[in-house]
Short mmCIF file of C-alpha atoms and ligand atoms in Angstrom, two decimals:
data_model
loop_
_atom_site.label_atom_id
_atom_site.label_comp_id
_atom_site.label_asym_id
_atom_site.label_seq_id
_atom_site.Cartn_x
_atom_site.Cartn_y
_atom_site.Cartn_z
CA MET A 197 98.69 124.98 141.00
CA SER A 198 98.01 126.33 144.48
CA ARG A 199 97.06 129.64 146.16
CA ILE A 200 97.46 130.50 150.00
CA THR A 201 95.54 133.42 151.38
CA PRO A 202 98.27 135.08 153.90
CA PRO A 203 96.85 135.18 157.49
CA ARG A 204 94.78 138.03 158.75
CA PRO A 205 97.00 140.52 160.29
CA VAL A 206 95.08 139.91 163.76
CA ASP A 207 92.59 137.07 165.26
CA VAL A 208 89.36 139.08 165.31
CA ALA A 209 87.69 136.61 167.18
CA ALA A 210 90.08 136.83 170.29
CA LEU A 211 89.78 140.53 170.25
CA PHE A 212 85.85 140.54 169.94
CA PRO A 213 84.33 137.47 171.29
CA GLN A 214 80.76 137.62 169.81
CA LEU A 215 82.43 136.88 166.14
CA ALA A 216 83.80 133.88 167.31
CA PRO A 217 80.50 131.74 166.87
CA LEU A 218 79.83 133.52 163.41
CA ALA A 219 82.87 131.82 162.12
CA ARG A 220 81.92 130.53 158.88
CA PRO A 221 84.02 128.24 156.40
CA ALA A 222 84.49 129.72 152.66
CA ILE A 223 86.53 128.35 149.94
CA ARG A 224 88.09 130.61 147.70
CA LEU A 225 88.13 129.17 144.21
CA HIS A 226 91.20 131.29 142.71
CA PRO A 227 90.32 131.10 138.93
CA ARG A 228 93.49 131.17 137.02
CA PRO A 229 93.89 130.96 133.21
CA GLY A 230 94.08 127.66 132.00
CA SER A 231 92.68 124.78 129.93
CA PRO A 232 90.69 122.86 131.94
CA THR A 233 88.94 119.44 130.65
CA SER A 234 85.45 118.19 131.38
CA ASN A 235 86.98 115.97 134.21
CA ASP A 236 88.20 119.48 135.87
CA SER A 237 86.87 122.10 138.22
CA SER A 238 86.33 125.11 136.50
CA VAL A 239 85.16 128.62 135.71
CA GLY A 240 84.39 128.84 131.64
CA GLY A 241 85.49 125.58 131.38
CA PRO A 242 84.05 122.73 129.39
CA LEU A 243 81.45 120.75 131.31
CA LEU A 244 80.79 116.94 131.92
CA TRP A 245 77.79 117.05 129.84
CA PRO A 246 75.65 113.70 129.11
CA ALA A 247 75.25 113.22 125.32
CA ASP A 248 71.41 112.25 126.11
CA GLU A 249 70.86 115.24 127.85
CA PRO A 250 69.14 118.47 125.94
CA TRP A 251 71.32 121.92 126.58
CA PRO A 252 70.12 124.35 128.67
CA HIS A 253 68.41 127.59 126.92
CA CYS A 254 66.99 130.74 128.31
CA ASP A 255 63.60 130.98 127.13
CA GLU A 256 63.27 134.27 128.37
CA SER A 257 62.94 137.46 125.53
CA HIS A 258 66.23 138.55 123.93
CA ASP A 259 64.64 141.48 122.06
CA GLN A 260 66.70 144.16 123.23
CA ILE A 261 69.39 142.79 120.84
CA ASP A 262 66.61 143.51 118.01
CA GLU A 263 66.67 147.23 119.05
CA LEU A 264 71.04 146.87 118.92
CA TYR A 265 70.56 145.60 115.89
CA GLU A 266 68.22 148.40 114.42
CA ALA A 267 69.90 151.02 116.13
CA TYR A 268 73.66 150.38 114.85
CA GLY A 269 73.31 147.93 112.24
CA VAL A 270 74.94 144.68 110.90
CA ASN A 271 77.86 145.34 113.00
CA ALA A 272 76.82 145.54 116.32
CA ALA A 273 75.53 141.61 115.89
CA GLU A 274 78.24 140.26 113.95
CA ASP A 275 80.32 138.73 116.81
CA TYR A 276 77.36 136.33 117.28
CA GLU A 277 75.59 134.61 114.84
CA TRP A 278 71.84 136.20 114.08
CA GLN A 279 69.40 133.90 115.52
CA ASP A 280 65.95 134.11 117.00
CA GLY A 281 63.97 131.77 119.98
CA PRO A 282 65.52 130.55 122.81
CA ASN A 283 69.37 131.57 123.85
CA PRO A 284 71.80 128.48 124.81
CA MET A 285 73.02 128.97 127.97
CA VAL A 286 77.14 129.65 128.91
CA PRO A 287 78.75 127.28 131.50
CA LEU A 288 79.92 129.34 134.29
CA ALA A 289 81.28 126.92 136.59
CA GLN A 290 81.76 123.46 137.22
CA LEU A 291 82.81 122.15 140.63
CA TYR A 292 83.69 118.81 141.83
CA MET A 293 83.13 117.92 145.46
CA ARG A 294 86.78 116.73 145.70
CA ASP A 295 88.25 120.23 145.15
CA VAL A 296 85.44 121.69 147.07
CA PRO A 297 84.28 119.76 150.27
CA LEU A 298 82.21 122.24 151.43
CA LEU A 299 79.36 121.43 148.46
CA ARG A 300 76.50 119.72 150.13
CA PRO A 301 75.49 117.78 146.83
CA PRO A 302 72.00 115.80 146.95
CA GLY A 303 72.12 112.06 146.80
CA GLN A 304 75.11 110.48 145.34
CA ALA A 305 76.00 113.90 143.03
CA ASP A 306 79.92 114.68 143.25
CA LEU A 307 79.56 117.55 140.53
CA LEU A 308 77.75 121.24 140.47
CA GLN A 309 77.55 122.86 137.21
CA VAL A 310 76.24 126.38 136.80
CA LEU A 311 75.34 127.80 133.68
CA TRP A 312 74.05 131.55 133.15
CA CYS A 313 72.42 133.38 129.94
CA PRO A 314 74.96 135.97 129.09
CA PHE A 315 72.06 138.50 128.90
CA GLU A 316 70.61 141.00 131.81
CA HIS A 317 67.04 140.15 131.90
CA GLU A 318 64.39 142.41 133.45
CA PRO A 319 63.23 142.73 136.04
CA ASP A 320 66.41 143.03 137.86
CA TYR A 321 68.92 143.07 134.88
CA LYS A 322 71.09 140.30 135.87
CA PRO A 323 71.34 136.84 134.33
CA PRO A 324 69.55 133.88 135.04
CA THR A 325 71.45 131.19 136.44
CA VAL A 326 70.57 127.31 136.33
CA LEU A 327 72.66 124.72 138.30
CA PHE A 328 72.58 121.14 137.67
CA TRP A 329 74.20 118.30 140.30
CA ARG A 330 75.37 115.63 138.55
CA SER A 331 76.93 111.95 139.55
CA SER A 332 80.00 112.29 137.25
CA GLY A 333 80.55 108.41 137.39
CA GLU A 334 76.94 107.99 135.38
CA VAL A 335 78.42 110.49 132.78
CA THR A 336 79.56 107.91 130.33
CA LYS A 337 78.97 109.38 126.71
CA LEU A 338 79.71 112.86 126.56
CA ALA A 339 78.05 115.47 124.28
CA ALA A 340 79.85 116.71 121.49
CA GLY A 341 79.90 120.30 119.84
CA LEU A 342 77.93 121.88 122.38
CA PRO A 343 76.13 125.18 121.37
CA GLY A 344 77.15 128.63 121.86
CA PRO A 345 74.84 131.68 122.82
CA PHE A 346 73.63 134.10 120.52
CA ALA A 347 72.19 136.71 122.61
CA VAL A 348 75.13 138.39 124.78
CA GLU A 349 75.09 141.45 126.93
CA TYR A 350 78.38 142.02 126.52
CA ASP A 351 81.53 140.33 127.07
CA GLY A 352 82.29 140.40 130.37
CA TYR A 353 79.55 137.61 130.66
CA ILE A 354 81.42 135.30 128.82
CA PRO A 355 84.44 133.72 130.97
CA ARG A 356 87.55 133.29 130.15
CA PRO A 357 88.44 129.40 130.40
CA CYS A 358 90.24 129.18 134.38
CA VAL A 359 91.31 126.21 136.32
CA LEU A 360 90.77 126.82 139.92
CA ALA A 361 93.10 126.51 143.00
CA PRO A 362 90.61 125.82 146.04
CA GLU A 363 91.77 127.01 149.33
CA GLN A 364 89.49 126.95 152.49
CA ILE A 365 89.44 129.78 155.07
CA THR A 366 87.46 131.60 157.64
CA GLU A 367 85.17 134.20 157.41
CA TYR A 368 83.53 136.68 159.52
CA PRO A 369 80.29 138.67 159.04
CA ASP A 370 79.85 141.88 156.47
CA PRO A 371 80.13 144.63 159.23
CA MET A 372 76.35 145.60 158.05
CA ASP A 373 75.58 141.75 158.98
CA VAL A 374 76.48 142.46 162.84
CA SER A 375 74.71 143.44 165.61
CA LYS A 376 74.10 147.57 166.49
CA GLU A 377 76.40 146.64 169.44
CA LEU A 378 79.26 145.05 168.12
CA GLN A 379 79.10 147.59 165.04
CA GLN A 380 79.80 150.15 168.06
CA GLN A 381 82.74 148.19 169.37
CA LEU A 382 84.36 147.84 165.86
CA ARG A 383 84.02 151.62 165.68
CA ASP A 384 85.75 152.40 168.95
CA TRP A 385 90.21 152.21 168.18
CA SER A 386 90.51 151.69 172.06
CA ASN A 387 89.58 148.05 171.44
CA TRP A 388 91.71 147.71 168.83
CA GLN A 389 94.55 149.03 170.64
CA ARG A 390 94.68 145.85 172.21
CA ALA A 391 96.14 144.07 169.44
CA GLY A 392 98.86 146.37 169.91
CA SER A 393 101.10 146.65 166.33
CA ALA A 394 99.19 143.95 164.62
CA VAL A 395 96.84 147.21 163.41
CA ASP A 396 98.40 149.89 161.65
CA SER A 397 97.26 153.08 163.23
CA SER A 398 96.52 154.47 160.00
CA TRP A 399 93.20 152.79 160.69
CA ALA A 400 92.44 154.78 163.93
CA PRO A 401 89.76 157.12 162.52
CA TYR A 402 87.46 154.20 160.90
CA PRO A 403 88.63 150.88 162.29
CA ASP A 404 85.54 149.12 161.16
CA ALA A 405 86.58 149.58 157.64
CA PHE A 406 89.84 147.79 158.52
CA TYR A 407 87.39 144.98 159.86
CA GLY A 408 84.92 145.36 156.37
CA SER A 409 88.09 144.99 154.01
CA GLN A 410 90.41 142.84 155.70
CA LEU A 411 89.30 140.58 158.22
CA SER A 412 85.59 139.83 157.36
CA VAL A 413 84.54 138.66 153.96
CA ALA A 414 87.16 137.48 151.16
CA PRO A 415 86.83 139.24 148.14
CA GLY A 416 86.78 136.92 144.81
CA TRP A 417 84.80 133.98 143.88
CA LYS A 418 84.23 131.50 146.42
CA ILE A 419 81.98 128.94 147.81
CA GLY A 420 80.19 129.45 150.94
CA GLY A 421 81.14 132.00 153.38
CA TRP A 422 79.28 135.00 154.08
CA PRO A 423 77.70 137.84 151.77
CA GLN A 424 79.32 140.87 151.18
CA TRP A 425 76.86 143.85 151.17
CA GLY A 426 77.35 147.44 149.31
CA LEU A 427 75.16 148.05 146.62
CA THR A 428 72.31 147.33 149.27
CA ASP A 429 71.90 146.80 152.99
CA PRO A 430 71.67 143.24 154.08
CA ASN A 431 68.93 141.65 152.23
CA ALA A 432 68.16 137.97 153.43
CA ARG A 433 66.91 135.76 150.93
CA PHE A 434 64.17 132.98 151.85
CA CYS A 435 63.33 130.10 149.90
CA ALA A 436 60.60 130.46 147.69
CA ALA A 437 59.33 126.68 148.48
CA CYS A 438 59.57 126.27 152.36
CA ASP A 439 60.15 129.93 153.93
CA ALA A 440 63.55 128.58 155.16
CA LYS A 441 66.50 131.41 155.42
CA MET A 442 68.62 130.49 152.05
CA GLU A 443 72.54 129.87 152.45
CA PRO A 444 75.37 131.56 150.29
CA LEU A 445 76.40 128.81 147.74
CA LEU A 446 78.95 130.51 144.76
CA THR A 447 80.19 134.15 144.49
CA ILE A 448 80.43 135.24 141.05
CA ALA A 449 82.91 138.32 141.41
CA SER A 450 84.25 141.06 139.10
CA CYS A 451 87.80 140.63 140.53
CA GLU A 452 89.44 138.68 142.95
CA TRP A 453 90.85 142.11 144.64
CA ASP A 454 91.20 145.95 144.06
CA SER A 455 93.06 148.16 146.10
CA SER A 456 90.89 148.53 148.97
CA ASN A 457 91.41 144.75 149.70
CA ILE A 458 94.97 144.11 148.74
CA GLY A 459 95.85 141.84 151.76
CA TRP A 460 93.80 139.26 150.44
CA VAL A 461 95.97 138.53 147.50
CA PRO A 462 97.17 134.93 147.63
CA TYR A 463 101.33 134.91 148.20
CA GLU A 464 101.61 133.32 145.08
CA ASP A 465 100.15 136.20 143.34
CA GLN A 466 101.97 139.26 144.97
CA ALA A 467 104.93 138.34 142.88
CA LEU A 468 103.25 139.44 139.96
CA GLY A 469 103.58 143.06 139.92
CA SER A 470 100.72 145.22 138.19
CA LEU A 471 98.28 144.19 141.02
CA ASP A 472 95.98 147.02 140.24
CA ASN A 473 96.33 145.78 136.49
CA ALA A 474 92.41 144.65 136.12
CA ARG A 475 93.22 141.64 134.01
CA VAL A 476 95.45 140.73 136.51
CA ALA A 477 92.75 140.50 139.48
CA ASN A 478 90.25 139.55 137.13
CA PRO A 479 91.40 136.62 135.59
CA PRO A 480 87.84 135.11 134.49
CA ARG A 481 87.34 138.50 133.02
CA ILE A 482 83.67 138.43 134.32
CA GLN A 483 81.85 141.70 134.80
CA VAL A 484 78.31 141.29 136.16
CA SER A 485 76.72 144.29 136.06
CA ARG A 486 79.71 145.86 135.05
CA LYS A 487 81.79 145.82 138.40
CA TYR A 488 79.47 143.70 141.30
CA ARG A 489 79.15 140.31 141.85
CA LEU A 490 76.37 138.10 141.74
CA GLN A 491 75.65 135.93 145.17
CA LEU A 492 73.86 132.52 144.47
CA TYR A 493 71.76 131.09 147.33
CA VAL A 494 70.12 127.78 147.82
CA CYS A 495 67.95 126.16 150.85
CA PRO A 496 69.22 124.56 153.71
CA ASN A 497 66.43 121.76 153.70
CA SER A 498 66.58 120.77 150.33
CA PRO A 499 68.77 120.79 147.22
CA ASP A 500 65.16 120.31 145.25
CA HIS A 501 64.06 123.70 146.29
CA PRO A 502 64.89 126.60 143.46
CA HIS A 503 68.15 128.39 144.23
CA THR A 504 67.95 132.43 144.00
CA ASP A 505 70.33 135.40 143.39
CA LEU A 506 71.27 138.78 143.98
CA ILE A 507 73.70 141.11 142.47
CA GLN A 508 75.69 142.80 145.33
ZN1 ZN B 278 68.28 135.08 128.57
ZN1 ZN B 279 63.54 125.47 150.83
#
């Protein structure tokens, strides 16, 4: 399986040379329904998990489910086995270095595993995530019968198993992440007219929106690149251990495209039709806080420093 993003309609760094040094590589993951094994990179697939390692649990309170239980009775909880105590975490993504060479694993590791508790915890009402770096060659005996969660906020936090078609692309900063001067230039239609017919004149009243939706940050699941803003203004993350500015690792998206950014749909999916169907645009069926995205950040100085995350 492969997925290829059409070239951007304009070489934006040629038009705005200040953008050239801000180019960053990103790898779009393009998750699509499939039957991944633990030897595959996946979203929502089985993890290569050692038999002698305990499964991660979320130790926070899941009391809210008690309230649901009291309010709605047995039916509200019947989809999940009713238990108390730590909630087994859910495999979200497994990424092998061979598929996603932008990863910077520590030591001999060649595999990143990401899990979350499918429950929105206070104070930010987001699912807590955990990261594991592994050397796949050291996993000789696989764990059997991995536990599932009992407390689930809603089904949008349980990914449908997907195989991946990683594709490296180039991103430029979100419009809110560039200097005021460059923002002004991006808003000036006369600068865009230098690109001739490559820029549709329907963008003339708001060319910065053309930059934001078609040329800067790719929608969907990805590794690296630039963060997309929208829920808040740019909000840099700093490492709790060393105060370094953290870098985007993984973006967990609630859709790969919508009507505002259809130009990012890979060639192979354009033939699908019904692009506006939510299930077509969101194969893993993840809904982060209903419609947003969860950005994971890591410290550039050490993979041992704690990661952090942000909903946007
Ligand atoms: Zn939890
Ligand atoms: Zn650090």
